[in-house]
Each structure stands twice: as C-alpha cells, then as structure tokens.
Amino acid sequence: MNNDIFSPVRVTCNILGKEYIFETGRIANQADGAVWAQCGGTVVLVTVCSTALEQSKGFFPLTVEYSERMYASGRIPGSYFRREIGRPSEHETLVSRLIDRPIRPLFPKGLLQDVQVLATVLSADQENDPDVLAMTAASAAVHMSSLPFECPVVGARVGRINGQFVLNPTFAQRKESDLELVFAASADALTMVEGEAHFVPEDVLIDALEWARVQVLPMVKAQEELREKAGKPKMAFTPHEDDPALVAKVEELAAAAGIEDALRIPEKMARKDARANVKKAVMDGLLADEAFASNAEALAEAGDLIAALEKKLVRKRIVTEGTRIDGRDTKTVRPIQIQSAVLPRTHGSAIFRRGETKSLAVTTLGSSTDEQRMDSLNGDVVKHFMLHYNFPPFSVGEVKPVRLSRREIGHGALAEKSLRPVLPNETDFPFTIRVVSETVESNGSSSMAAVCGGCLSLMDAGVPISAPVAGVAMGLIKEGDQFIILTDILGDEDAMGDMDFKVAGTAEGVTGIQMDIKVDGLSTDIMRTAMRQAHEGRMHILAEMAKVLPEPRKELSPYAPQFKEMHVNPDIIRLIIGPGGKNIKAITTATGASVDIEDSGRISIFAPTAEALERTCAMLSYYDQRAELGKNYTGKVKKLLEIGCIVEILPNVEALVHISQLDVSRVPQVADVVSLGQEMTVKVIEINGDRIRASRKAVILEEQGHPWNPEETARPARSESRGGHGDRSGDRRGGRGRDRGDRR
C-alpha cells in the first residue's frame, strides 16, 4: 500500500469550469476505502470500513455519519466544551441522510457486513457546499473498497438563476435561485431527489434534473478511473437463492390460510392482524411437516418468503386489476377530514386526516428572542421558522423508546422547506414561528400530512401566508417496461413499491420535493407522469382544505404575543437600557414583555397580553417624553445656580427655573427656597428649541386660585438677569444642562 503523502492516486474532472479532485492514498489508508474529495477550497474525507456478521440482523446495518469540523472554516465551536464530537447537529443529520439514501440500495441484499461510512469536512471555502461533495466521495470510497457495490453515483445540486440552470451553485448564487434540488444519479438515471422551490412548475423541475444529470456524468467516469487505479478486489459474495421446495410449501400454506383475502382488508390494523394469523398458520404448517420441522434455516427464512409473497400478490393485483390494497384505483386520494382550532389555548391548531393517517399540527408565535441560533461553517445561523415533526410509537400501535430519530428530523425538514416559501417576510410579520406536527395515527405519508396540517395551523393562527400548501406521496409499481403510478400511497404500498415520491406545493407550483428510488433509476417519462399525477392529487387536497379554511384568519389568537413597533430618539437608548441594563430589565420583569432595541431607535415589543403591551409602551415612552408648554411637572433639582436652578422635569429633560420664578415673593438667594435633590413641581412657561424655562411661582399662584398668565411669567428684562439664563439644559438626549450665563 502506498503511504506516501506526497504522491496520492488522483483523478480529476472539469465540469462547467469547476475542477473536482478525487484522490486516495494520502491519509486513512487503514480504512477499507478512503477518498479525499476537493472542489475549490472545500475538502471532504470519506472513509468506509466493515465488519463481517455471523448472521443477518434482519436489515442491512449501514451507518452513515457526516460531520463538519469548525476548523474547516477557521472557526472555534461555540459550545461549552469547544469541540464538535458529540450529538450531530440537525444539518449534519440531514446530510447523513442525503449520503445514506442513494448508496444503501446499491449494496446487494443479504450482505453479511456491518458497514460504516464516515464523511468529515476538513476545509470549507464558504463557496462550494461540502454536502454534495461528500455524497459523491462516499460512493467513490465504497466503489473502490472491497465491498460489493452495484455502481457509482454522483451527488450534486441544481439551481436556476434568471431562467438558467446552474450546477452546484455557490452559497451566494443559491440566494438568487428560485429552486434548489439535491440529487443523486448513476450513469443511466436519477436515484434520489430532495429539495425546495419557489412555486416552480413541475416540468421545469424535471428539465432541471435531466440537464444536471447529464452534466455530472464525468464524475461517474472519475470514480471508475479511481477504482481502476487504486481499487481493492471485491470480496466474494454469492446472492442467496431460495429453496424452491420451501417457496412452494410457503405459498401453498399461505394460500390455504387466506393470504389474498387478508391483503384485501382496507383497515390497516385489521389487515395487520389477518396477516399475522396467516404467518402463524404458515409457521404451524412448516412445523407439522417433517421435511421442514427440523430445518432451522428454513424456518428462519419463512418470514421473508411470506413478505415476498405478499409483495408479489399486491403488485400483481395493481398491475392486472388496477386495484390497490384498500380498494382504491391508482389516482384516488383517500377521504380527507379537517378540523381547525381544536386546542383552546394554543395560537393555532388543526387536525388533518387523510385515510388512516392523522396529524395534529400546532403553531406557536414568539418574539425574536425565540429564534434558533446555531453554529455553522458559514457563521451563526438564525432561524425564524421551525417545523418539528414527531412520530410517537402509539401512532402505529407499537411499544418503542421515545427518541428523536433521523427520520423525524428528515420529515420535519421536508415539511419546513415546503411551507417556508409562503411565509410573510420578517419585516411585515416579525414573529418567530414554530410549527409542531404530532403524528397521532399513521398509514402512509405522515410527512405530507405534516405539510397540510402545518399549513392549516398557520392559517388558524392568523399567519398571513401567501397561499395554502398541500403535499401528497406518490408510489410506483414497475414490472419490466410497464409502470403504474400510485397517488397517496399506504404504508404497505411504500414498503412493497418501487418509489416513494413526495411533492408539496401551492396551486401555482412546487415548493418541496423528495424522491427515493428502489429500482435501478427513474426515467424522465416516469418522473413526468408522477409529477402530473401528483399535481392532480395536490389540487384535490387544496380544494378540501379550502372548504374549512380558505384563507388565514384576520386576527391573531388572543393568546398569541402582542406586537408593536415604536421609534425613539437614538440618543435616549442608553437611558432606556440603564446602567448594566437595569432599566430595561425592570420593564421586562414588570410586564413579561420581550423588548428588542436597535441602534436606529427602532424598538420591537412582544408582550403576552394587550394590557402588558400597553404598559410596556408607556414605560418605554417615559424615557422619550417631550415637555409641553403650560403643563406642570414634578422633578428633582439637579443643580443650583446664582440665577436659579435646574430641574429634571422628565427623563433627560431639564428646565431652568429662574430665581424670579421660584416664589410669589422676591427670593434673595436661590438656596433660601431650594436645595439640591429637592422635589419641585413647576410649570413649563417657555420652550425655545432645546431650551426650556419653568416656573414654580405659576404653580403656587394656580394653587391660590390665580390661573397662569403667560405674560406674568414672561422672560425677565435683561437688566434683571444680565446674560439671561443662557442655559442649554433641556431635551438634550445624552447630556446635562450647562450654565453659560454670566455668573457674577
């Protein structure tokens, strides 16, 4: 093995002006397969290792972990421990799924190997996203390893800017794109698609994917070249062949036990019980047969043979009769029921039922302090909209630990992408929005139920979305050159079919898409048919939703936060905040409100009730008051002067009380009637720009029954106070008054 770090095995390819580098031999040479993939300044290392298993676990134990090292972009993690190792972030989990989904079907069925694929981002140039590079590198690493693998695939992203398709757009370009599709493709067809769009027609998405698939073919050839130069011999693998006698016996016993009738029961749980009874009858029959009773291997395989028989019978009926498990034809959507405002104290809620799948969706509105902030290679990420999908075990009648799985994160991300394009912008609707979709019953496409229910809960909460969004899951039965597209698939149809294709959008166009293929790939003809049939199903669901909530409610829930925006003089922000945040903390503690203050003087207030909002506004306005002519104010004496005193009549607003206005009688010395810190009630008698004069004398006269006469409190003659009060005290926003008069 070559361990020279200066001479790795390298292959390159150039696609639309970008160079992609794939090499092996520099590092990680003790792994079964290791590929260093690079585009620009972005580098990803992907390794694959495996361990032989003595017996099957009942599933293929493939583990894929994608991790981003913060040093890759010159950052230090923001966590307490300042390191990345630990629970993966949501983004890392989603990318792990993107890598897993296209390569998992390419391992042969029955492979007794525990396989681990690790993808690590070593360098990030903040232009080229490492996620799709990791997808391709994972395929290359497995392809050059000793593990059997059907064919290499390429991961890539396609966008559209000003009507032109762009392959693997940079982060800056993605902000200008009206679609973003991540896909995987082999040399012949698409194998996986995931993405979002801004109301893009279905045909445009298909054209984008077909164009991009052709562009990435050089990366398929690069993987083949890397294997030729440095690949390992593939391990021996003999596909398992079923015993014909055992297959015949299982089919005979299953038919006698009524397997076809069991597969025609529409209700999921009743069908599940009937299938269990058939399986029990088959196992009892095998145990009663001397030819199989002592054959442990045959008994262990019987369950898989029954499942294969069920799949064959269901697919055959769909192809020959056009009838599905629950009796529907291939295009009919299951019955839909909707109920809004089901929870009395939440901000918005709805139950969406489609067949035996039910989602309880709840919308909660919060302030900017409720935003989600996360570390990323490109800096801190702030999310104003979150959709969380939950799938408790009771939704399918099972007993399992309650944990947040990758599947739940992935389904929630798809629903979030699908709803994001219709949300109002943050300027018009500054609330943080969280939608939670609780899957309370499940029999197929609960993620699309999360889209429909989530949209309804947003409208019930009064969120002014631009248009309703619905989603539907499509299936595929492909036998040779014949294919049949299924609308609104059941859980069993998902397991027994060849495709799981979810499409969400408005009446105008697609907003979210996800596709997983279980056959060799998907042709353009199949995809176009599926897209058009999905459009019909989506329009039907949107019509059913419009019967209950045709548009968002005009008013927010009374339990939702109350919002108001106000503007103050930027100079008084320091007063509102106070020393060490004392003043603003006192306001938020007293009212329960959340207050965001910008340097421009813009203040956003989120309060729990209308009363709290009014009180918060009043407390904030206290620091931004303007003196009014003829109005009385009680304030403290801040400074004593020879010609009078300075009184703070409002926060940061000071007025000069001339010695002639301190009392109704003549005052020889200011200190005779005034002391520093004394509270004094005065009347504003003159406002000249930021200079304010006030009178205690006018207040005393009013108390004696003599209304204030502006002429009686006019400014004294210059001979009376040479130099005038000349004070620049008053509404100065950030400074105190200074006596500029003649201090004789």
XYZ file of C-alpha atoms in Angstrom:
744
model
C 0.000 0.000 0.000
C 1.272 3.439 -0.921
C 1.595 5.595 2.204
C 3.496 8.464 0.614
C 1.569 11.611 1.459
C 3.179 13.434 -1.457
C 2.060 11.040 -4.180
C -1.571 10.010 -3.714
C -3.548 8.421 -6.527
C -5.520 11.273 -8.065
C -8.164 11.720 -10.735
C -9.751 14.993 -11.783
C -12.624 16.150 -13.913
C -13.773 19.568 -15.050
C -17.474 20.376 -15.192
C -18.696 23.764 -16.397
C -15.450 25.434 -15.360
C -15.132 23.800 -11.927
C -12.427 21.260 -11.181
C -13.295 18.274 -8.988
C -10.457 16.241 -7.447
C -10.753 12.694 -6.090
C -7.708 11.063 -4.574
C -6.735 8.230 -2.286
C -3.560 7.134 -0.549
C -2.671 10.342 1.265
C -4.431 9.581 4.577
C -6.768 6.974 6.136
C -5.037 4.073 4.375
C -6.114 1.548 7.006
C -9.751 2.034 6.068
C -11.257 -0.342 3.501
C -11.864 2.655 1.270
C -10.914 6.319 1.666
C -11.386 9.229 -0.716
C -10.216 12.832 -0.402
C -12.627 14.933 -2.485
C -11.980 18.580 -3.272
C -13.691 21.411 -5.123
C -12.119 24.839 -4.816
C -11.115 25.258 -1.184
C -13.623 22.707 0.118
C -12.231 19.305 1.133
C -14.137 16.268 2.405
C -12.640 12.980 3.591
C -14.917 9.931 3.336
C -13.964 6.519 4.668
C -15.688 3.147 4.687
C -14.988 0.201 6.999
C -16.881 -3.023 7.589
C -17.044 -5.988 9.931
C -18.323 -9.436 8.999
C -21.524 -10.660 10.668
C -22.216 -14.254 11.626
C -25.925 -13.950 10.939
C -28.366 -11.468 9.489
C -29.840 -8.748 11.681
C -32.977 -8.653 9.557
C -31.824 -5.420 7.915
C -28.681 -4.073 6.301
C -26.645 -2.444 9.123
C -25.271 0.585 7.250
C -24.285 3.572 9.372
C -23.522 6.920 7.753
C -22.154 9.837 9.780
C -21.400 13.255 8.296
C -19.552 15.742 10.497
C -18.275 19.264 9.997
C -15.085 20.330 11.727
C -15.345 24.003 12.641
C -11.653 24.489 11.941
C -12.566 23.850 8.296
C -13.671 27.467 8.026
C -11.363 28.910 10.688
C -13.925 28.884 13.492
C -13.946 27.632 17.086
C -17.107 25.806 18.198
C -19.470 27.879 20.305
C -20.410 25.059 22.662
C -19.331 24.947 26.294
C -16.775 22.221 25.557
C -15.482 23.975 22.426
C -15.381 20.779 20.406
C -17.538 19.104 17.772
C -17.602 15.492 18.939
C -20.999 14.664 20.384
C -24.564 14.751 19.193
C -24.648 15.736 15.497
C -26.378 18.952 14.558
C -29.636 18.889 12.626
C -27.777 19.888 9.464
C -25.241 17.081 9.907
C -28.074 14.609 10.411
C -29.822 15.760 7.242
C -26.635 15.461 5.187
C -26.020 11.996 6.643
C -29.436 11.022 5.274
C -28.574 12.513 1.882
C -25.482 10.288 1.724
C -27.247 7.184 3.043
C -30.316 7.167 0.805
C -28.652 6.815 -2.629
C -25.950 4.305 -1.639
C -27.972 1.953 0.586
C -29.939 0.298 -2.267
C -26.684 -0.338 -4.173
C -25.391 -2.912 -1.662
C -26.573 -6.438 -2.519
C -29.384 -7.933 -0.494
C -28.135 -10.426 2.062
C -24.681 -8.889 2.505
C -23.486 -10.001 5.957
C -21.369 -6.951 6.730
C -21.731 -4.197 9.288
C -20.767 -1.128 7.237
C -19.792 2.312 8.496
C -19.313 5.349 6.233
C -17.786 8.449 7.834
C -17.675 11.790 5.993
C -15.629 14.588 7.552
C -15.404 18.161 6.282
C -11.749 19.213 6.584
C -11.843 22.520 4.720
C -14.687 24.808 3.689
C -14.221 27.785 1.375
C -17.758 29.070 2.048
C -18.483 28.929 -1.671
C -18.691 25.232 -2.520
C -21.044 23.274 -0.260
C -19.385 20.127 1.126
C -22.645 18.154 1.349
C -22.911 17.113 -2.313
C -19.145 16.595 -2.486
C -19.482 14.167 0.440
C -22.259 12.270 -1.382
C -20.012 11.652 -4.387
C -16.968 10.863 -2.247
C -18.981 8.297 -0.263
C -19.893 6.497 -3.478
C -16.261 6.624 -4.616
C -14.976 5.273 -1.291
C -17.371 2.319 -1.303
C -16.801 1.685 -5.017
C -13.032 1.364 -4.570
C -13.363 -0.716 -1.367
C -13.675 -4.493 -1.173
C -17.431 -4.306 -0.531
C -19.742 -5.390 -3.349
C -21.426 -2.307 -4.815
C -23.684 -2.104 -7.825
C -22.456 1.105 -9.452
C -21.085 4.559 -8.576
C -23.421 7.515 -8.136
C -22.869 11.252 -8.072
C -24.367 13.759 -5.660
C -24.981 17.281 -6.949
C -27.167 20.342 -6.583
C -29.005 22.241 -9.316
C -30.418 25.765 -9.125
C -31.975 28.247 -11.533
C -30.997 31.911 -11.769
C -32.788 34.190 -14.230
C -34.144 31.167 -16.055
C -30.723 29.493 -16.446
C -29.852 26.234 -14.718
C -26.729 26.276 -12.512
C -24.890 23.164 -11.356
C -23.607 23.191 -7.774
C -24.271 26.915 -7.265
C -22.254 28.755 -4.635
C -23.856 29.929 -1.413
C -24.237 33.417 -2.881
C -25.843 32.066 -6.059
C -28.284 29.942 -4.077
C -29.788 33.087 -2.566
C -30.737 34.225 -6.075
C -32.063 30.855 -7.235
C -35.770 30.015 -7.360
C -35.142 26.295 -6.911
C -32.633 24.129 -5.080
C -32.606 20.412 -5.808
C -30.069 17.988 -4.382
C -29.987 14.762 -6.356
C -28.058 11.549 -6.851
C -27.618 9.960 -10.249
C -25.949 6.931 -11.762
C -24.656 6.776 -15.309
C -28.173 5.946 -16.518
C -30.800 7.518 -14.264
C -31.755 9.537 -11.201
C -31.739 7.617 -7.935
C -32.641 10.268 -5.323
C -34.006 13.828 -5.228
C -34.556 16.267 -2.361
C -35.165 19.978 -2.484
C -37.307 23.055 -2.455
C -38.577 25.589 -4.955
C -40.418 28.892 -5.100
C -43.636 27.882 -6.877
C -41.804 26.342 -9.832
C -43.850 24.325 -12.370
C -43.345 20.565 -12.379
C -41.945 20.435 -15.926
C -39.223 22.943 -15.017
C -38.070 20.723 -12.146
C -37.850 17.718 -14.445
C -35.922 19.698 -17.054
C -33.521 20.914 -14.351
C -32.849 17.400 -13.085
C -32.391 15.945 -16.555
C -29.996 18.740 -17.524
C -27.980 18.365 -14.331
C -27.800 14.564 -14.594
C -26.079 14.842 -17.947
C -23.609 17.423 -16.622
C -22.355 15.205 -13.771
C -21.519 12.155 -15.910
C -17.768 12.998 -15.853
C -17.801 12.411 -12.075
C -19.160 8.894 -12.649
C -16.251 8.229 -15.012
C -13.815 9.723 -12.485
C -14.937 7.178 -9.870
C -14.457 4.331 -12.328
C -10.974 5.627 -13.113
C -10.089 5.891 -9.409
C -11.162 2.276 -8.883
C -9.099 1.128 -11.838
C -6.008 2.819 -10.395
C -6.379 2.062 -6.675
C -9.444 -0.112 -6.098
C -9.340 -3.283 -3.978
C -10.521 -6.708 -5.159
C -14.173 -7.198 -4.302
C -14.952 -9.738 -1.604
C -16.666 -12.931 -2.648
C -20.406 -12.684 -2.435
C -22.930 -15.219 -3.572
C -26.520 -13.987 -3.656
C -28.849 -16.107 -1.611
C -31.140 -18.416 -3.560
C -34.405 -19.556 -2.067
C -35.155 -23.257 -1.779
C -37.851 -23.944 -4.433
C -39.454 -26.598 -2.266
C -39.672 -24.218 0.697
C -41.084 -21.441 -1.508
C -43.741 -23.774 -2.894
C -44.698 -25.008 0.580
C -44.966 -21.453 1.971
C -47.147 -20.376 -0.963
C -49.368 -23.437 -0.501
C -49.825 -22.883 3.234
C -50.336 -19.123 2.816
C -52.984 -19.615 0.156
C -54.818 -22.085 2.361
C -54.668 -19.592 5.247
C -56.315 -16.896 3.099
C -53.411 -14.581 2.357
C -55.154 -12.959 -0.624
C -58.239 -12.162 1.448
C -56.034 -10.746 4.221
C -54.376 -8.398 1.729
C -57.774 -7.061 0.628
C -58.764 -5.805 4.092
C -58.851 -1.980 3.851
C -58.208 -1.174 7.524
C -54.551 -1.228 8.496
C -54.769 -2.784 11.968
C -57.328 -5.396 10.911
C -55.164 -6.270 7.906
C -52.123 -6.458 10.174
C -53.899 -8.959 12.449
C -55.055 -11.026 9.474
C -51.539 -11.144 8.035
C -50.202 -12.194 11.443
C -52.734 -15.039 11.507
C -51.623 -16.133 8.030
C -47.983 -16.101 9.111
C -48.817 -18.157 12.199
C -50.684 -20.705 10.078
C -47.734 -20.995 7.700
C -45.236 -21.470 10.549
C -47.508 -24.069 12.204
C -47.777 -25.890 8.871
C -43.998 -25.936 8.433
C -43.508 -27.276 11.950
C -46.028 -30.034 11.195
C -44.164 -31.018 8.021
C -41.300 -33.450 8.670
C -39.361 -32.061 5.698
C -39.036 -28.627 7.323
C -39.740 -29.060 11.044
C -36.106 -29.730 11.917
C -34.658 -27.281 9.392
C -33.903 -24.176 11.458
C -32.593 -22.280 8.441
C -35.798 -22.894 6.508
C -37.936 -21.784 9.435
C -35.877 -18.600 9.763
C -36.371 -17.815 6.064
C -40.113 -18.398 6.112
C -40.916 -14.911 7.337
C -39.011 -13.306 4.453
C -40.713 -15.623 1.982
C -44.151 -14.663 3.297
C -43.259 -10.963 2.944
C -42.030 -11.580 -0.606
C -45.253 -13.400 -1.442
C -47.351 -10.543 -0.070
C -45.388 -8.077 -2.189
C -45.857 -10.203 -5.312
C -49.611 -10.574 -4.784
C -50.203 -6.876 -4.070
C -48.165 -5.760 -7.089
C -49.835 -8.322 -9.363
C -53.315 -7.133 -8.398
C -52.395 -3.498 -9.062
C -50.933 -4.363 -12.477
C -53.704 -6.730 -13.619
C -56.776 -5.268 -11.889
C -55.778 -1.653 -11.200
C -56.977 -2.208 -7.630
C -54.965 -1.399 -4.535
C -54.907 -2.857 -1.021
C -57.729 -0.623 0.258
C -59.814 -0.985 -2.908
C -58.908 2.374 -4.477
C -57.865 2.914 -8.060
C -54.403 4.279 -8.783
C -55.303 8.009 -8.729
C -57.826 8.452 -5.913
C -56.827 10.283 -2.733
C -58.136 8.766 0.490
C -61.038 10.554 2.283
C -59.965 13.802 3.958
C -61.273 15.334 7.182
C -60.119 18.616 8.695
C -60.844 20.319 11.999
C -59.304 23.661 12.934
C -58.915 25.460 16.272
C -59.047 22.187 18.197
C -56.816 23.296 21.087
C -58.264 26.160 23.158
C -55.076 27.801 24.444
C -52.640 27.373 21.552
C -52.062 30.099 18.973
C -53.202 27.916 16.076
C -54.095 24.236 15.682
C -55.624 21.781 13.245
C -56.217 18.073 12.774
C -55.647 16.811 9.251
C -56.863 13.317 8.442
C -56.257 11.504 5.171
C -57.372 7.897 5.347
C -55.758 6.309 8.393
C -53.099 8.993 8.727
C -53.788 11.839 11.143
C -51.643 14.789 12.065
C -52.258 17.208 14.918
C -50.427 20.384 13.955
C -49.861 23.286 16.345
C -48.462 26.743 15.563
C -46.801 28.895 18.218
C -45.761 32.507 17.716
C -42.866 34.012 19.620
C -40.562 37.002 19.686
C -37.108 37.392 18.223
C -35.672 36.004 21.461
C -37.221 32.659 20.456
C -35.169 32.429 17.259
C -32.988 29.363 16.884
C -29.292 30.170 16.696
C -26.776 27.566 15.560
C -23.101 27.279 14.711
C -22.231 26.518 11.110
C -19.191 26.581 8.847
C -20.539 29.799 7.335
C -21.096 31.556 10.647
C -24.024 31.725 13.019
C -27.339 30.637 11.526
C -30.576 32.218 12.740
C -33.915 30.526 12.072
C -37.164 32.445 12.376
C -39.294 29.489 11.241
C -39.086 25.961 12.591
C -41.183 22.888 11.858
C -40.722 19.907 14.141
C -42.186 16.528 13.229
C -42.906 13.922 15.905
C -43.714 10.264 15.344
C -44.625 8.684 18.703
C -44.799 4.860 18.760
C -48.518 4.854 19.599
C -49.212 6.273 16.122
C -48.588 2.792 14.706
C -49.664 0.818 17.771
C -46.148 -0.111 18.853
C -44.066 -0.072 22.021
C -40.709 1.614 21.442
C -38.415 4.069 23.243
C -39.432 7.668 22.602
C -36.439 9.186 20.837
C -35.775 11.780 18.188
C -34.739 9.774 15.151
C -33.091 10.791 11.910
C -36.353 10.022 10.153
C -38.218 12.568 12.279
C -35.584 15.225 11.606
C -35.712 14.485 7.878
C -39.506 14.545 7.621
C -39.650 17.777 9.597
C -37.047 19.387 7.328
C -39.020 18.422 4.220
C -42.243 19.889 5.622
C -40.372 23.022 6.715
C -38.950 23.520 3.208
C -42.404 23.057 1.720
C -44.030 25.756 3.871
C -41.187 28.279 4.018
C -41.844 29.958 0.626
C -45.387 31.057 1.579
C -44.460 32.693 4.890
C -44.552 36.502 5.220
C -41.229 38.326 5.375
C -39.828 39.242 8.759
C -40.411 42.956 8.272
C -44.156 42.532 7.761
C -44.548 39.748 10.324
C -41.681 39.878 12.843
C -42.778 36.868 14.882
C -40.710 33.722 15.317
C -42.887 30.836 14.123
C -42.759 27.241 15.338
C -44.990 24.504 13.942
C -45.105 21.083 15.585
C -46.680 18.182 13.737
C -47.718 15.374 16.052
C -48.364 12.209 14.035
C -51.163 10.646 16.061
C -52.073 7.910 13.550
C -50.036 6.724 10.606
C -50.632 4.679 7.497
C -48.568 6.335 4.816
C -47.211 9.798 4.083
C -47.300 11.358 7.522
C -44.712 13.913 6.329
C -47.172 15.222 3.735
C -49.854 15.258 6.431
C -47.434 17.470 8.387
C -47.358 19.859 5.413
C -51.150 20.002 5.118
C -51.796 20.151 8.863
C -48.952 22.624 9.403
C -50.377 24.937 6.744
C -53.832 24.779 8.314
C -52.461 25.525 11.783
C -50.577 28.549 10.399
C -53.790 29.885 8.886
C -55.686 29.162 12.103
C -53.060 31.203 13.985
C -53.599 34.140 11.637
C -50.174 33.950 9.986
C -50.644 35.785 6.661
C -49.249 33.114 4.331
C -49.325 33.931 0.617
C -51.133 30.726 -0.413
C -52.150 27.345 1.059
C -49.735 24.430 0.641
C -50.594 20.736 0.342
C -48.493 17.640 -0.189
C -49.050 14.117 -1.471
C -46.901 10.969 -1.614
C -46.678 9.013 -4.852
C -45.682 5.387 -5.405
C -44.518 3.278 -8.306
C -45.043 -0.293 -9.453
C -42.624 -1.160 -12.249
C -42.682 -4.535 -13.954
C -40.355 -4.640 -16.961
C -41.210 -1.739 -19.249
C -44.667 -1.330 -17.708
C -45.116 1.127 -14.843
C -48.041 2.336 -12.768
C -48.015 5.483 -10.624
C -49.948 5.391 -7.343
C -51.387 8.534 -5.728
C -51.437 8.856 -1.940
C -49.702 5.600 -1.045
C -50.334 3.500 2.050
C -47.559 2.373 4.330
C -47.665 -1.155 2.868
C -47.570 0.247 -0.669
C -44.468 2.215 0.257
C -42.783 -0.959 1.529
C -43.886 -3.092 -1.437
C -43.449 -0.492 -4.178
C -40.502 0.831 -6.145
C -40.613 4.536 -5.308
C -41.505 6.971 -2.572
C -42.038 10.332 -4.244
C -43.345 13.228 -2.146
C -44.386 16.510 -3.776
C -45.711 19.591 -1.955
C -46.754 22.958 -3.283
C -49.422 25.545 -3.930
C -51.818 25.781 -6.855
C -49.129 27.855 -8.577
C -46.212 25.441 -8.306
C -43.959 23.123 -6.304
C -42.363 24.189 -3.016
C -40.917 20.892 -1.728
C -39.911 17.550 -3.213
C -38.334 14.295 -2.044
C -37.831 11.108 -4.012
C -36.277 7.756 -3.153
C -35.981 5.035 -5.778
C -35.771 1.317 -5.025
C -35.197 0.225 -8.633
C -32.207 0.941 -10.868
C -33.280 4.509 -11.570
C -36.055 6.728 -12.774
C -36.557 7.713 -16.385
C -37.801 11.138 -17.441
C -41.082 9.656 -18.706
C -41.845 8.069 -15.336
C -40.980 11.274 -13.485
C -43.189 13.440 -15.707
C -46.120 11.077 -15.241
C -45.606 11.021 -11.486
C -45.332 14.819 -11.309
C -48.527 15.404 -13.288
C -50.462 12.848 -11.273
C -49.135 14.395 -8.062
C -50.360 17.799 -9.267
C -53.885 16.409 -9.648
C -53.766 14.923 -6.162
C -52.412 18.151 -4.665
C -55.164 20.247 -6.268
C -57.786 17.899 -4.816
C -56.313 18.207 -1.319
C -56.074 22.011 -1.608
C -59.770 22.127 -2.522
C -60.652 20.092 0.571
C -58.537 22.389 2.757
C -60.238 25.473 1.288
C -63.629 24.181 2.421
C -62.516 24.566 6.047
C -60.009 27.454 5.949
C -59.950 29.265 2.603
C -57.560 31.916 3.948
C -55.696 32.864 7.142
C -57.740 34.275 9.992
C -57.786 38.062 10.081
C -56.767 38.324 13.735
C -54.110 36.593 15.789
C -55.179 34.422 18.688
C -55.776 36.403 21.891
C -53.208 34.112 23.492
C -50.557 34.949 20.902
C -47.924 37.553 21.708
C -48.966 41.138 21.044
C -46.563 43.068 18.856
C -45.897 46.749 18.427
C -43.095 48.740 16.922
C -42.144 52.177 18.174
C -39.358 54.634 17.427
C -37.454 56.770 19.897
C -34.630 59.260 19.651
C -31.444 57.146 19.376
C -29.791 59.378 21.964
C -32.039 58.060 24.751
C -31.370 54.369 24.139
C -28.762 54.412 26.883
C -31.384 55.746 29.289
C -33.894 53.040 28.376
C -31.269 50.353 28.899
C -29.892 51.931 32.043
C -26.662 51.126 33.894
C -25.952 47.417 33.422
C -29.341 47.009 31.747
C -31.126 47.941 34.974
C -33.962 49.919 33.396
C -34.814 47.547 30.571
C -34.678 44.557 32.911
C -37.104 46.304 35.243
C -39.509 46.897 32.341
C -39.407 43.331 31.020
C -39.702 41.865 34.515
C -42.702 44.014 35.351
C -44.570 43.367 32.094
C -43.328 39.964 30.923
C -42.610 41.521 27.545
C -39.673 40.961 25.245
C -38.061 44.180 24.027
C -35.574 44.413 21.154
C -33.829 47.775 20.752
C -31.876 48.727 17.637
C -29.270 51.479 17.416
C -31.516 53.358 14.993
C -34.091 53.870 17.747
C -36.450 51.192 16.453
C -37.949 49.174 19.294
C -39.839 45.906 18.771
C -42.096 44.877 21.625
C -43.586 41.408 22.082
C -45.927 41.227 25.058
C -48.009 38.315 26.388
C -51.244 40.361 26.501
C -52.638 43.604 25.120
C -52.555 45.095 28.630
C -48.891 44.165 29.041
C -48.125 45.669 25.645
C -49.766 48.972 26.588
C -47.919 49.075 29.880
C -44.586 48.312 28.220
C -45.086 51.071 25.675
C -45.898 53.520 28.448
C -42.806 52.579 30.440
C -40.594 52.936 27.366
C -42.218 56.203 26.375
C -41.418 57.577 29.813
C -37.807 57.898 28.686
C -38.723 59.635 25.438
C -41.108 62.357 26.593
C -41.197 65.945 25.344
C -42.071 68.884 27.538
C -45.371 70.649 26.783
C -45.928 74.371 27.194
C -48.210 75.181 30.131
C -48.019 71.691 31.653
C -46.987 71.002 35.251
C -44.166 68.569 36.008
C -42.719 67.279 39.269
C -38.982 66.744 39.142
C -35.797 66.880 41.139
C -33.458 69.815 41.470
C -30.267 68.767 39.726
C -28.175 71.936 40.021
C -28.182 75.246 41.883
C -27.153 78.390 40.003
C -26.825 82.049 41.009
C -29.727 82.894 38.671
C -31.951 79.950 39.563
C -31.882 76.171 39.495
C -32.028 73.288 37.033
C -34.904 70.832 37.466
C -35.139 67.487 35.640
C -38.829 67.513 34.744
C -38.678 64.360 32.579
C -36.020 61.702 31.950
C -33.096 63.567 30.375
C -35.247 66.702 30.018
C -34.167 69.680 32.152
C -35.604 73.145 32.628
C -34.256 76.340 34.124
C -36.330 77.853 36.924
C -35.186 81.483 37.129
C -34.803 82.969 40.610
C -37.688 85.307 39.802
C -39.936 82.235 39.221
C -39.087 80.387 42.416
C -41.754 82.028 44.570
C -44.515 84.648 44.508
C -42.365 86.893 46.671
C -38.853 88.090 45.985
C -36.148 85.473 46.625
C -32.798 86.990 47.715
C -30.797 83.754 47.301
C -31.709 80.540 45.442
C -30.623 78.437 48.396
C -33.214 80.202 50.572
C -36.044 78.205 48.957
C -34.334 75.382 47.050
C -31.961 72.557 47.994
C -30.161 70.059 45.782
C -32.214 66.904 45.182
C -35.442 68.551 46.322
C -38.642 67.553 44.524
C -40.328 70.504 42.942
C -43.492 70.940 40.891
C -43.064 73.510 38.135
C -44.944 74.721 35.069
C -43.272 74.933 31.654
C -43.564 78.563 30.603
C -41.267 78.711 27.582
C -39.824 76.277 25.046
C -37.204 77.590 22.680
C -35.653 74.684 20.783
C -33.940 72.559 23.379
C -34.070 75.331 25.980
C -36.893 75.116 28.492
C -37.901 77.595 31.186
C -40.195 76.637 34.034
C -41.903 78.420 36.933
C -42.632 77.349 40.482
C -44.321 80.698 41.017
C -47.005 79.852 38.426
C -47.849 76.627 40.227
C -48.209 78.433 43.581
C -50.476 81.074 42.012
C -52.666 78.325 40.495
C -52.982 76.716 43.910
C -54.137 80.070 45.234
C -56.788 80.291 42.551
C -54.970 82.500 40.046
C -54.819 80.900 36.571
C -51.476 81.043 34.807
C -50.986 84.100 32.645
C -48.095 83.697 30.211
C -47.480 87.463 30.266
C -46.941 87.449 34.037
C -44.199 84.827 33.710
C -42.559 86.267 30.662
C -38.766 86.271 30.497
C -37.411 88.970 32.874
C -35.780 92.044 31.452
C -32.106 91.697 30.607
C -31.255 94.140 33.388
C -32.857 91.734 35.842
C -30.603 88.820 34.921
C -27.766 90.026 32.812
C -26.778 87.381 30.364
C -30.125 85.615 30.745
C -30.271 82.102 31.951
C -28.432 81.167 28.785
C -28.762 77.560 29.835
C -28.647 74.805 27.262
C -30.361 72.411 29.531
C -33.403 70.535 28.405
C -34.227 67.870 25.904
C -30.656 67.168 25.104
C -30.679 63.332 24.899
C -27.384 62.354 26.328
C -26.092 65.326 28.296
C -26.948 67.550 31.221
C -27.530 71.272 31.163
C -24.627 73.697 31.360
C -24.908 77.236 32.636
C -23.495 79.523 30.006
C -24.831 82.698 31.657
C -22.914 85.465 33.418
C -22.074 84.002 36.845
C -21.480 87.304 38.595
